[in-house]
Tab-separated table of C-alpha atoms in Angstrom:
chain	number	residue	atom	x	y	z
P	225	UNK	CA	-3.628	-1.102	-43.743
P	226	UNK	CA	-0.437	-3.136	-43.989
P	227	UNK	CA	-0.766	-6.862	-43.646
P	228	UNK	CA	2.953	-7.624	-43.646
P	229	UNK	CA	5.527	-6.772	-41.035
P	230	UNK	CA	6.525	-3.165	-41.545
P	231	UNK	CA	10.142	-2.185	-42.167
P	232	UNK	CA	11.373	-0.352	-39.086
P	233	UNK	CA	13.812	2.592	-39.077
P	234	UNK	CA	15.573	1.475	-35.890
P	235	UNK	CA	19.204	2.006	-34.998
P	236	UNK	CA	20.481	1.099	-31.534
P	237	UNK	CA	23.676	2.454	-29.969
P	238	UNK	CA	25.155	-0.138	-27.622
P	239	UNK	CA	27.720	2.379	-26.300
P	240	UNK	CA	25.093	4.951	-25.275
P	241	UNK	CA	24.117	5.271	-21.589
P	242	UNK	CA	20.436	4.950	-22.518
P	243	UNK	CA	19.172	1.367	-22.112
P	244	UNK	CA	18.512	-0.479	-25.376
P	245	UNK	CA	14.849	-1.064	-24.533
P	246	UNK	CA	14.376	2.691	-24.016
P	247	UNK	CA	16.162	3.447	-27.311
P	248	UNK	CA	13.948	0.989	-29.138
P	249	UNK	CA	10.739	2.353	-27.627
P	250	UNK	CA	11.839	5.913	-28.483
P	251	UNK	CA	12.594	4.951	-32.087
P	252	UNK	CA	9.268	3.209	-32.596
P	253	UNK	CA	7.365	6.051	-30.936
P	254	UNK	CA	9.073	8.568	-33.194
P	255	UNK	CA	8.334	6.425	-36.265
P	256	UNK	CA	4.640	6.375	-35.344
P	257	UNK	CA	4.546	10.095	-34.548
P	258	UNK	CA	6.319	11.053	-37.800
P	259	UNK	CA	4.036	8.995	-40.009
P	260	UNK	CA	6.579	6.313	-40.978
P	261	UNK	CA	4.368	3.904	-39.068
P	262	UNK	CA	0.618	4.349	-39.434
P	263	UNK	CA	-2.396	3.077	-37.605
P	264	UNK	CA	-2.941	-0.581	-38.522
P	265	UNK	CA	0.679	-1.313	-39.483
P	266	UNK	CA	1.770	-4.672	-38.130
P	267	UNK	CA	4.986	-4.890	-36.154
P	268	UNK	CA	7.278	-7.933	-36.091
P	269	UNK	CA	7.050	-10.242	-33.119
P	270	UNK	CA	9.343	-9.563	-30.180
P	271	UNK	CA	11.355	-12.683	-31.122
P	272	UNK	CA	11.709	-11.709	-34.791
P	273	UNK	CA	12.640	-8.139	-33.966
P	274	UNK	CA	15.231	-9.300	-31.415
P	275	UNK	CA	16.846	-11.503	-34.055
P	276	UNK	CA	16.786	-8.673	-36.608
P	277	UNK	CA	18.439	-6.189	-34.215
P	278	UNK	CA	20.798	-8.660	-32.595
P	279	UNK	CA	19.491	-8.062	-29.067
P	280	UNK	CA	17.844	-10.220	-26.452
P	281	UNK	CA	14.097	-10.752	-26.483
P	282	UNK	CA	13.989	-9.059	-23.078
P	283	UNK	CA	14.881	-5.769	-24.807
P	284	UNK	CA	12.156	-5.994	-27.434
P	285	UNK	CA	9.543	-7.244	-24.943
P	286	UNK	CA	10.246	-4.347	-22.593
P	287	UNK	CA	9.985	-1.809	-25.412
P	288	UNK	CA	6.680	-3.275	-26.633
P	289	UNK	CA	5.234	-3.340	-23.093
P	290	UNK	CA	6.130	0.333	-22.690
P	291	UNK	CA	4.504	1.334	-25.982
P	292	UNK	CA	1.441	-0.769	-25.183
P	293	UNK	CA	1.076	1.001	-21.819
P	294	UNK	CA	1.291	4.380	-23.605
P	295	UNK	CA	-1.310	3.337	-26.183
P	296	UNK	CA	0.928	3.423	-29.260
P	297	UNK	CA	0.486	-0.260	-30.047
P	298	UNK	CA	-2.061	-3.006	-29.331
P	299	UNK	CA	-2.038	-6.762	-29.619
P	300	UNK	CA	-4.640	-8.746	-31.565
P	301	UNK	CA	-4.989	-12.336	-30.503
P	302	UNK	CA	-3.676	-14.642	-33.211
P	303	UNK	CA	-2.625	-11.856	-35.553
P	304	UNK	CA	0.271	-9.976	-33.946
P	305	UNK	CA	0.955	-6.484	-32.753
P	306	UNK	CA	-0.324	-3.370	-34.530
P	307	UNK	CA	0.268	0.365	-34.420
P	308	UNK	CA	-2.780	2.186	-32.997
P	309	UNK	CA	-1.747	5.796	-33.667
P	310	UNK	CA	-4.448	7.352	-35.898
P	311	UNK	CA	-3.097	8.626	-39.259
P	312	UNK	CA	-4.788	11.997	-38.672
P	313	UNK	CA	-2.475	12.567	-35.708
P	314	UNK	CA	0.706	12.438	-37.832
P	315	UNK	CA	2.440	14.746	-40.206
P	316	UNK	CA	5.336	13.294	-42.189
P	317	UNK	CA	7.493	16.436	-42.368
P	318	UNK	CA	6.972	17.470	-38.747
P	319	UNK	CA	10.279	18.386	-37.010
P	320	UNK	CA	11.653	15.713	-34.667
P	321	UNK	CA	10.372	16.096	-31.114
P	322	UNK	CA	7.575	18.554	-31.989
P	323	UNK	CA	4.110	17.948	-30.526
P	324	UNK	CA	1.681	15.894	-32.570
P	325	UNK	CA	-0.850	18.328	-34.056
P	326	UNK	CA	-4.531	17.556	-34.220
P	327	UNK	CA	-7.347	19.306	-36.021
P	328	UNK	CA	-9.447	21.881	-34.187
P	329	UNK	CA	-12.314	20.033	-32.461
P	330	UNK	CA	-15.827	21.268	-31.963
P	331	UNK	CA	-17.088	21.107	-28.364
P	332	UNK	CA	-19.470	18.259	-29.236
P	333	UNK	CA	-16.637	16.118	-30.605
P	334	UNK	CA	-14.322	16.528	-27.593
P	335	UNK	CA	-13.283	13.391	-25.744
P	336	UNK	CA	-14.478	14.338	-22.270
P	337	UNK	CA	-12.163	13.004	-19.571
P	338	UNK	CA	-13.623	15.114	-16.767
P	339	UNK	CA	-14.111	13.314	-13.443
P	340	UNK	CA	-17.501	12.314	-12.120
P	341	UNK	CA	-18.929	10.572	-15.192
P	342	UNK	CA	-19.914	6.903	-14.668
P	343	UNK	CA	-19.187	3.927	-16.928
P	344	UNK	CA	-22.786	3.696	-18.122
P	345	UNK	CA	-21.798	1.733	-21.258
P	346	UNK	CA	-20.830	-1.161	-19.004
P	347	UNK	CA	-24.359	-1.704	-17.761
P	348	UNK	CA	-25.910	-4.968	-18.919
P	349	UNK	CA	-28.695	-3.683	-21.179
P	350	UNK	CA	-30.816	-6.812	-20.741
P	351	UNK	CA	-30.617	-6.461	-16.948
P	352	UNK	CA	-31.328	-2.720	-17.245
P	353	UNK	CA	-34.465	-3.290	-19.360
P	354	UNK	CA	-35.644	-6.094	-17.044
P	355	UNK	CA	-35.260	-3.844	-13.986
P	356	UNK	CA	-37.261	-1.029	-15.573
P	357	UNK	CA	-40.040	-3.404	-16.662
P	358	UNK	CA	-40.263	-4.878	-13.196
P	359	UNK	CA	-40.180	-1.402	-11.615
P	360	UNK	CA	-43.225	-0.450	-13.669
P	361	UNK	CA	-45.287	-3.475	-12.568
P	362	UNK	CA	-46.585	-2.230	-9.139
P	363	UNK	CA	-49.628	-0.011	-9.041
P	364	UNK	CA	-48.956	3.726	-8.794
P	365	UNK	CA	-48.407	4.960	-5.253
P	366	UNK	CA	-51.093	7.170	-3.755
P	367	UNK	CA	-48.671	8.635	-1.221
P	368	UNK	CA	-44.884	8.604	-1.418
P	369	UNK	CA	-42.868	7.256	1.499
P	370	UNK	CA	-41.062	10.090	3.277
P	371	UNK	CA	-38.088	7.864	4.110
P	372	UNK	CA	-38.123	6.012	0.778
P	373	UNK	CA	-39.527	2.684	-0.308
P	374	UNK	CA	-39.003	0.029	2.424
P	375	UNK	CA	-37.634	-2.447	-0.097
P	376	UNK	CA	-35.164	0.139	-1.369
P	377	UNK	CA	-33.949	0.901	2.129
P	378	UNK	CA	-33.476	-2.815	2.702
P	379	UNK	CA	-31.499	-3.161	-0.541
P	380	UNK	CA	-29.277	-0.228	0.433
P	381	UNK	CA	-28.714	-1.685	3.900
P	382	UNK	CA	-27.518	-4.944	2.337
P	383	UNK	CA	-25.356	-3.044	-0.179
P	384	UNK	CA	-23.655	-1.013	2.543
P	385	UNK	CA	-22.924	-4.096	4.625
P	386	UNK	CA	-21.602	-6.157	1.713
P	387	UNK	CA	-19.654	-3.492	-0.223
P	388	UNK	CA	-18.794	-0.828	2.370
P	389	UNK	CA	-18.637	-2.811	5.626
P	390	UNK	CA	-21.255	-0.593	7.276
P	391	UNK	CA	-23.884	-2.142	9.502
P	392	UNK	CA	-26.388	0.678	8.997
P	393	UNK	CA	-29.191	1.284	11.430
P	394	UNK	CA	-31.862	3.412	9.744
P	395	UNK	CA	-31.414	4.263	6.039
P	396	UNK	CA	-33.192	7.171	4.334
P	397	UNK	CA	-33.583	7.350	0.580
P	398	UNK	CA	-32.362	10.585	-1.028
P	399	UNK	CA	-32.330	12.092	-4.474
P	400	UNK	CA	-28.528	11.923	-4.535
P	401	UNK	CA	-25.625	13.491	-2.664
P	402	UNK	CA	-26.362	17.126	-3.534
P	403	UNK	CA	-30.045	16.732	-2.691
P	404	UNK	CA	-29.101	15.232	0.675
P	405	UNK	CA	-26.695	18.113	1.379
P	406	UNK	CA	-29.469	20.589	0.666
P	407	UNK	CA	-31.745	18.809	3.145
P	408	UNK	CA	-29.081	18.771	5.836
P	409	UNK	CA	-28.249	22.436	5.233
P	410	UNK	CA	-31.867	23.566	5.562
P	411	UNK	CA	-33.405	21.060	7.982
P	412	UNK	CA	-30.533	20.389	10.402
P	413	UNK	CA	-28.296	23.452	10.373
P	414	UNK	CA	-29.350	27.062	11.078
P	415	UNK	CA	-28.730	30.207	9.114
P	416	UNK	CA	-25.381	31.701	10.143
P	417	UNK	CA	-23.917	28.380	11.293
P	418	UNK	CA	-20.262	27.819	10.403
P	419	UNK	CA	-19.605	24.883	8.062
P	420	UNK	CA	-16.131	23.624	7.190
P	421	UNK	CA	-15.540	22.226	3.715
P	422	UNK	CA	-12.585	20.633	1.955
P	423	UNK	CA	-10.425	23.113	0.057
P	424	UNK	CA	-10.443	22.295	-2.845
P	425	UNK	CA	-13.693	20.405	-2.712
P	426	UNK	CA	-17.179	19.695	-4.055
P	427	UNK	CA	-18.516	23.094	-5.098
P	428	UNK	CA	-22.139	22.000	-5.396
P	429	UNK	CA	-22.111	21.278	-1.684
P	430	UNK	CA	-20.452	24.645	-1.047
P	431	UNK	CA	-23.158	26.438	-2.999
P	432	UNK	CA	-25.914	24.483	-1.238
P	433	UNK	CA	-24.538	25.601	2.144
P	434	UNK	CA	-24.231	29.201	1.036
P	435	UNK	CA	-27.727	29.325	-0.438
P	436	UNK	CA	-29.029	28.052	2.909
P	437	UNK	CA	-27.447	31.069	4.626
P	438	UNK	CA	-24.542	29.186	6.179
P	439	UNK	CA	-21.033	30.577	6.629
P	440	UNK	CA	-18.517	28.442	4.722
P	441	UNK	CA	-14.830	28.134	5.582
P	442	UNK	CA	-12.301	26.084	3.611
P	443	UNK	CA	-10.071	23.481	5.279
P	444	UNK	CA	-6.927	22.385	3.427
P	445	UNK	CA	-6.406	18.830	2.213
P	446	UNK	CA	-3.143	17.014	1.569
P	447	UNK	CA	-2.002	13.483	0.730
P	448	UNK	CA	-3.840	12.169	3.822
P	449	UNK	CA	-7.091	13.996	3.102
P	450	UNK	CA	-8.748	16.742	5.106
P	451	UNK	CA	-6.728	18.127	8.015
P	452	UNK	CA	-8.889	17.836	11.182
P	453	UNK	CA	-6.555	20.168	13.090
P	454	UNK	CA	-7.486	22.969	10.662
P	455	UNK	CA	-11.261	22.680	11.251
P	456	UNK	CA	-12.145	25.897	13.101
P	457	UNK	CA	-13.459	25.797	16.647
P	458	UNK	CA	-17.186	26.522	16.632
P	459	UNK	CA	-17.915	24.813	13.316
P	460	UNK	CA	-21.373	23.170	13.420
P	461	UNK	CA	-20.593	20.752	10.555
P	462	UNK	CA	-17.762	19.600	8.336
P	463	UNK	CA	-18.235	18.183	4.821
P	464	UNK	CA	-15.626	15.718	3.539
P	465	UNK	CA	-15.046	12.925	1.033
P	466	UNK	CA	-12.678	10.508	2.847
P	467	UNK	CA	-12.848	7.536	0.463
P	468	UNK	CA	-11.441	9.473	-2.532
P	469	UNK	CA	-11.188	13.198	-1.974
P	470	UNK	CA	-12.804	15.226	-4.723
P	471	UNK	CA	-10.944	16.500	-6.649
P	472	UNK	CA	-7.408	15.833	-5.289
P	473	UNK	CA	-7.914	12.057	-5.049
P	474	UNK	CA	-6.327	11.450	-1.649
P	475	UNK	CA	-7.736	8.993	0.899
P	476	UNK	CA	-8.183	10.175	4.501
P	477	UNK	CA	-5.779	8.218	6.684
P	478	UNK	CA	-7.049	6.056	9.531
P	479	UNK	CA	-5.450	8.359	12.126
P	480	UNK	CA	-7.173	11.432	10.680
P	481	UNK	CA	-10.504	9.640	10.603
P	482	UNK	CA	-10.226	8.949	14.315
P	483	UNK	CA	-9.061	12.502	14.985
P	484	UNK	CA	-11.948	13.995	13.031
P	485	UNK	CA	-14.682	12.065	14.810
P	486	UNK	CA	-13.112	12.768	18.195
P	487	UNK	CA	-13.123	16.481	17.435
P	488	UNK	CA	-16.737	16.209	16.247
P	489	UNK	CA	-17.811	14.551	19.496
P	490	UNK	CA	-15.932	17.049	21.615
P	491	UNK	CA	-17.295	20.071	19.764
P	492	UNK	CA	-20.870	18.947	19.002
P	493	UNK	CA	-20.154	18.981	15.282
P	494	UNK	CA	-21.911	16.993	12.550
P	495	UNK	CA	-19.598	15.228	10.099
P	496	UNK	CA	-21.112	14.903	6.624
P	497	UNK	CA	-19.377	11.984	4.938
P	498	UNK	CA	-19.702	12.050	1.159
P	499	UNK	CA	-18.746	8.472	0.150
P	500	UNK	CA	-17.556	9.614	-3.289
P	501	UNK	CA	-16.041	6.653	-5.190
P	502	UNK	CA	-16.347	4.593	-2.042
P	503	UNK	CA	-16.963	1.332	-3.872
P	504	UNK	CA	-13.799	1.733	-5.962
P	505	UNK	CA	-10.293	1.178	-4.608
P	506	UNK	CA	-7.153	-0.354	-6.109
P	507	UNK	CA	-4.206	-2.080	-4.431
P	508	UNK	CA	-5.010	-0.617	-1.017
P	509	UNK	CA	-6.742	-2.013	2.051
P	510	UNK	CA	-10.199	-0.710	2.985
P	511	UNK	CA	-10.394	1.935	5.693
P	512	UNK	CA	-13.311	2.193	8.166
P	513	UNK	CA	-16.109	4.523	7.183
P	514	UNK	CA	-16.537	7.544	9.409
P	515	UNK	CA	-20.121	6.378	9.955
P	516	UNK	CA	-18.803	3.041	11.254
P	517	UNK	CA	-16.403	4.798	13.644
P	518	UNK	CA	-18.945	7.294	14.985
P	519	UNK	CA	-22.573	6.743	13.951
P	520	UNK	CA	-23.623	9.265	16.631
P	521	UNK	CA	-21.986	12.283	14.879
P	522	UNK	CA	-21.733	11.242	11.201
P	523	UNK	CA	-24.275	11.632	8.401
P	524	UNK	CA	-23.137	9.211	5.699
P	525	UNK	CA	-24.196	10.016	2.104
P	526	UNK	CA	-24.055	7.642	-0.853
P	527	UNK	CA	-25.435	7.547	-4.367
P	528	UNK	CA	-25.861	5.364	-7.442
P	529	UNK	CA	-24.681	8.232	-9.676
P	530	UNK	CA	-21.139	6.936	-10.129
P	531	UNK	CA	-21.820	3.176	-10.032
P	532	UNK	CA	-24.904	3.194	-12.286
P	533	UNK	CA	-26.141	6.561	-13.662
P	534	UNK	CA	-27.029	9.952	-12.150
P	535	UNK	CA	-30.322	9.897	-14.047
P	536	UNK	CA	-31.810	7.476	-11.489
P	537	UNK	CA	-31.767	10.129	-8.775
P	538	UNK	CA	-31.293	7.393	-6.176
P	539	UNK	CA	-29.110	7.947	-3.139
P	540	UNK	CA	-29.117	7.287	0.579
P	541	UNK	CA	-28.365	8.796	3.976
P	542	UNK	CA	-27.412	7.033	7.206
P	543	UNK	CA	-27.541	9.531	10.060
P	544	UNK	CA	-28.097	9.901	13.818
P	545	UNK	CA	-31.724	9.624	14.834
P	546	UNK	CA	-32.208	13.348	15.530
P	547	UNK	CA	-30.728	14.259	12.146
P	548	UNK	CA	-32.903	11.764	10.306
P	549	UNK	CA	-36.014	13.023	12.101
P	550	UNK	CA	-35.210	16.603	11.184
P	551	UNK	CA	-34.890	15.606	7.513
P	552	UNK	CA	-38.183	13.707	7.606
P	553	UNK	CA	-39.933	16.666	9.261
P	554	UNK	CA	-38.570	18.935	6.522
P	555	UNK	CA	-39.955	16.623	3.847
P	556	UNK	CA	-43.336	16.565	5.540
P	557	UNK	CA	-43.448	20.360	5.742
P	558	UNK	CA	-42.318	20.968	2.172
P	559	UNK	CA	-43.836	17.937	0.425
P	560	UNK	CA	-40.469	17.073	-1.064
P	561	UNK	CA	-39.181	13.530	-1.175
P	562	UNK	CA	-37.052	11.373	-3.503
P	563	UNK	CA	-38.766	9.802	-6.470
P	564	UNK	CA	-39.610	6.089	-6.052
P	565	UNK	CA	-38.986	5.257	-9.727
P	566	UNK	CA	-35.201	5.138	-9.450
P	567	UNK	CA	-35.453	3.349	-6.124
P	568	UNK	CA	-37.493	0.565	-7.726
P	569	UNK	CA	-34.932	0.089	-10.484
P	570	UNK	CA	-32.153	-0.278	-7.922
P	571	UNK	CA	-34.269	-2.763	-5.974
P	572	UNK	CA	-34.776	-4.932	-9.053
P	573	UNK	CA	-31.089	-4.793	-9.993
P	574	UNK	CA	-30.200	-5.870	-6.481
P	575	UNK	CA	-32.895	-8.542	-6.296
P	576	UNK	CA	-31.516	-10.518	-9.235
P	577	UNK	CA	-27.818	-9.993	-8.378
P	578	UNK	CA	-27.292	-7.661	-11.326
P	579	UNK	CA	-26.072	-4.812	-9.109
P	580	UNK	CA	-23.372	-6.960	-7.519
P	581	UNK	CA	-22.270	-8.351	-10.916
P	582	UNK	CA	-22.063	-4.842	-12.328
P	583	UNK	CA	-19.947	-3.637	-9.404
P	584	UNK	CA	-17.495	-6.497	-9.860
P	585	UNK	CA	-17.300	-5.799	-13.594
P	586	UNK	CA	-16.950	-2.070	-12.917
P	587	UNK	CA	-14.008	-2.605	-10.533
P	588	UNK	CA	-12.176	-4.845	-13.002
P	589	UNK	CA	-12.687	-2.446	-15.893
P	590	UNK	CA	-11.666	0.688	-14.013
P	591	UNK	CA	-8.682	-1.041	-12.433
P	592	UNK	CA	-7.461	-1.865	-15.952
P	593	UNK	CA	-8.105	1.661	-17.226
P	594	UNK	CA	-6.385	3.191	-14.216
P	595	UNK	CA	-3.300	1.062	-14.867
P	596	UNK	CA	-3.244	2.039	-18.562
P	597	UNK	CA	-3.464	5.736	-17.785
P	598	UNK	CA	-1.216	5.839	-14.701
P	599	UNK	CA	1.487	3.682	-16.337
P	600	UNK	CA	1.513	5.759	-19.507
P	601	UNK	CA	1.877	9.000	-17.555
P	602	UNK	CA	4.394	7.663	-15.051
P	603	UNK	CA	6.516	6.122	-17.806
P	604	UNK	CA	6.829	9.565	-19.345
P	605	UNK	CA	7.953	10.964	-15.937
P	606	UNK	CA	4.634	12.762	-15.479
P	607	UNK	CA	3.748	12.864	-11.757
P	608	UNK	CA	0.459	11.236	-10.825
P	609	UNK	CA	-1.585	11.599	-7.648
P	610	UNK	CA	-4.804	10.132	-6.291
P	611	UNK	CA	-4.812	6.874	-8.286
P	612	UNK	CA	-5.299	4.532	-5.285
P	613	UNK	CA	-9.076	4.710	-5.613
P	614	UNK	CA	-11.957	6.078	-7.626
P	615	UNK	CA	-12.236	6.828	-11.343
P	616	UNK	CA	-9.943	9.813	-11.768
P	617	UNK	CA	-6.358	10.838	-11.036
P	618	UNK	CA	-4.541	14.152	-10.807
P	619	UNK	CA	-1.470	15.558	-12.594
P	620	UNK	CA	-0.194	18.580	-10.639
P	621	UNK	CA	0.850	21.842	-12.358
P	622	UNK	CA	3.081	24.630	-11.085
P	623	UNK	CA	0.810	27.638	-11.664
P	624	UNK	CA	-2.583	28.949	-12.733
P	625	UNK	CA	-1.078	29.994	-16.073
P	626	UNK	CA	0.159	26.479	-16.754
P	627	UNK	CA	-3.222	24.992	-15.874
P	628	UNK	CA	-5.083	27.400	-18.128
P	629	UNK	CA	-2.630	26.847	-20.995
P	630	UNK	CA	-2.726	23.073	-20.796
P	631	UNK	CA	-6.539	22.903	-20.603
P	632	UNK	CA	-6.743	25.143	-23.678
P	633	UNK	CA	-4.153	23.077	-25.574
P	634	UNK	CA	-6.027	19.904	-24.736
P	635	UNK	CA	-9.322	21.262	-26.098
P	636	UNK	CA	-7.557	22.358	-29.321
P	637	UNK	CA	-6.403	18.753	-29.685
P	638	UNK	CA	-9.816	17.248	-29.019
P	639	UNK	CA	-9.590	16.347	-25.311
P	640	UNK	CA	-11.244	17.875	-22.256
P	641	UNK	CA	-10.149	17.321	-18.698
P	642	UNK	CA	-10.808	19.303	-15.533
P	643	UNK	CA	-8.654	21.885	-13.758
P	644	UNK	CA	-8.154	21.935	-10.001
P	645	UNK	CA	-8.436	25.704	-9.510
P	646	UNK	CA	-12.197	25.873	-10.108
P	647	UNK	CA	-12.803	23.558	-7.126
P	648	UNK	CA	-11.696	26.124	-4.548
P	649	UNK	CA	-14.270	28.071	-2.573
P	650	UNK	CA	-11.624	30.712	-1.903
P	651	UNK	CA	-8.324	31.632	-3.568
P	652	UNK	CA	-6.784	28.629	-5.358
P	653	UNK	CA	-3.553	27.301	-3.910
P	654	UNK	CA	-3.093	24.218	-6.079
P	655	UNK	CA	-3.261	23.671	-9.839
P	656	UNK	CA	-3.386	20.644	-12.049
P	657	UNK	CA	-5.413	18.351	-14.287
P	658	UNK	CA	-8.080	16.042	-12.906
P	659	UNK	CA	-8.465	13.282	-15.480
P	660	UNK	CA	-11.394	10.855	-15.386
P	661	UNK	CA	-11.293	7.507	-17.141
P	662	UNK	CA	-14.797	6.059	-16.670
P	663	UNK	CA	-17.024	8.088	-18.977
P	664	UNK	CA	-15.400	7.226	-22.318
P	665	UNK	CA	-14.884	3.892	-24.071
P	666	UNK	CA	-11.724	1.952	-23.346
P	667	UNK	CA	-10.741	2.219	-27.014
P	668	UNK	CA	-11.103	6.013	-26.950
P	669	UNK	CA	-8.946	6.201	-23.843
P	670	UNK	CA	-6.227	4.077	-25.405
P	671	UNK	CA	-6.280	6.149	-28.598
P	672	UNK	CA	-6.020	9.371	-26.555
P	673	UNK	CA	-3.071	8.241	-24.412
P	674	UNK	CA	-0.259	9.415	-26.776
P	675	UNK	CA	-1.879	12.811	-27.110
P	676	UNK	CA	-2.377	13.058	-23.339
P	677	UNK	CA	1.267	12.182	-22.738
P	678	UNK	CA	2.476	14.788	-25.191
P	679	UNK	CA	0.163	17.424	-23.638
P	680	UNK	CA	1.229	16.748	-20.059
P	681	UNK	CA	4.884	15.783	-20.477
């Protein structure tokens, strides 16, 4: 590792139409990619580099900010700015402009940027251990509560009011979103009923409906979420994720939310609201939950899978009285009910304020990661969608062949992200990369940014 400012092979053309800051960023990026600059090399300060090149400090600051956003450089407090590009990602005699090669990666060593993985590393381990110890203190239950532990339902009610603006009436504990969908499909709907689902959408829900003998029809989504006008007449239920559509990332507009619940009331249809990523939004105002607009026709589903960990198996349902009763009757008949262990852990985290602190920490961390990723891609003229909320964004592709090729190239270079085409219940009509940024470490994400940009450019 170099401990002195590294000599930079930079030449700026003041007569060129390209701005000087862009020229400088390009030159430094190429030096890092070619191996002239290596991971750990220290760069001169923006002031020193401006004096050396005879340009204003605005030029050097803009170039450094761009490279920092792309992950090529990082600042260390009190010691300057350093190159972060790993030496293994560079080859000195590589032709100019060629992609940066990386060694073949085994599946186990892939950096997994698939959506849906929570930021479990951010959990306060002391609070986590304390919650589990406290959860184990009560005597074993002789009979499980069909609706869930009363204290858990109270904690969820407070959580929904504080973090989702929903004044819930009766809350049922569930084993998670998919488990709740299974219960609704079997206990509330009847074999042969028509169910509308987002296309593309959550395929576990689609399979749950199909296994229950329901007829599934896809409804297209766009930048405003699911299109209520495309829900077929006669549908008994519609499944949607309005907070952050999975996988396209759009938020259902306020007008469409109103339109959807009005259609549900007029047609006797149950709206199943999957509050996927509902606690996470960036730079946008909150929109009313469907359950707040129409508690009489909406079954609202939430889970701790994305804010804590899916291993807790702790979720919730807020539904009309007749729907809730049907679910409880189903549990009584089958002897199935959500495990109280995960519920107790959530209760203890909420009791001591640890759940609220973690949510605030989670929002700050993911907002920062989202900015790093979205800025790096946008700065390279790579289109980005669905970054207003949640923990993933989408880069659209033109064709199935492009999607397949880019996913394969990414795995060869040690990165895995998700493709859009597999999320269609029918024939795919959209292609792209769904990139999650919660399941890895921040350092791994920053290190991967240059490779991601080169893969998706």
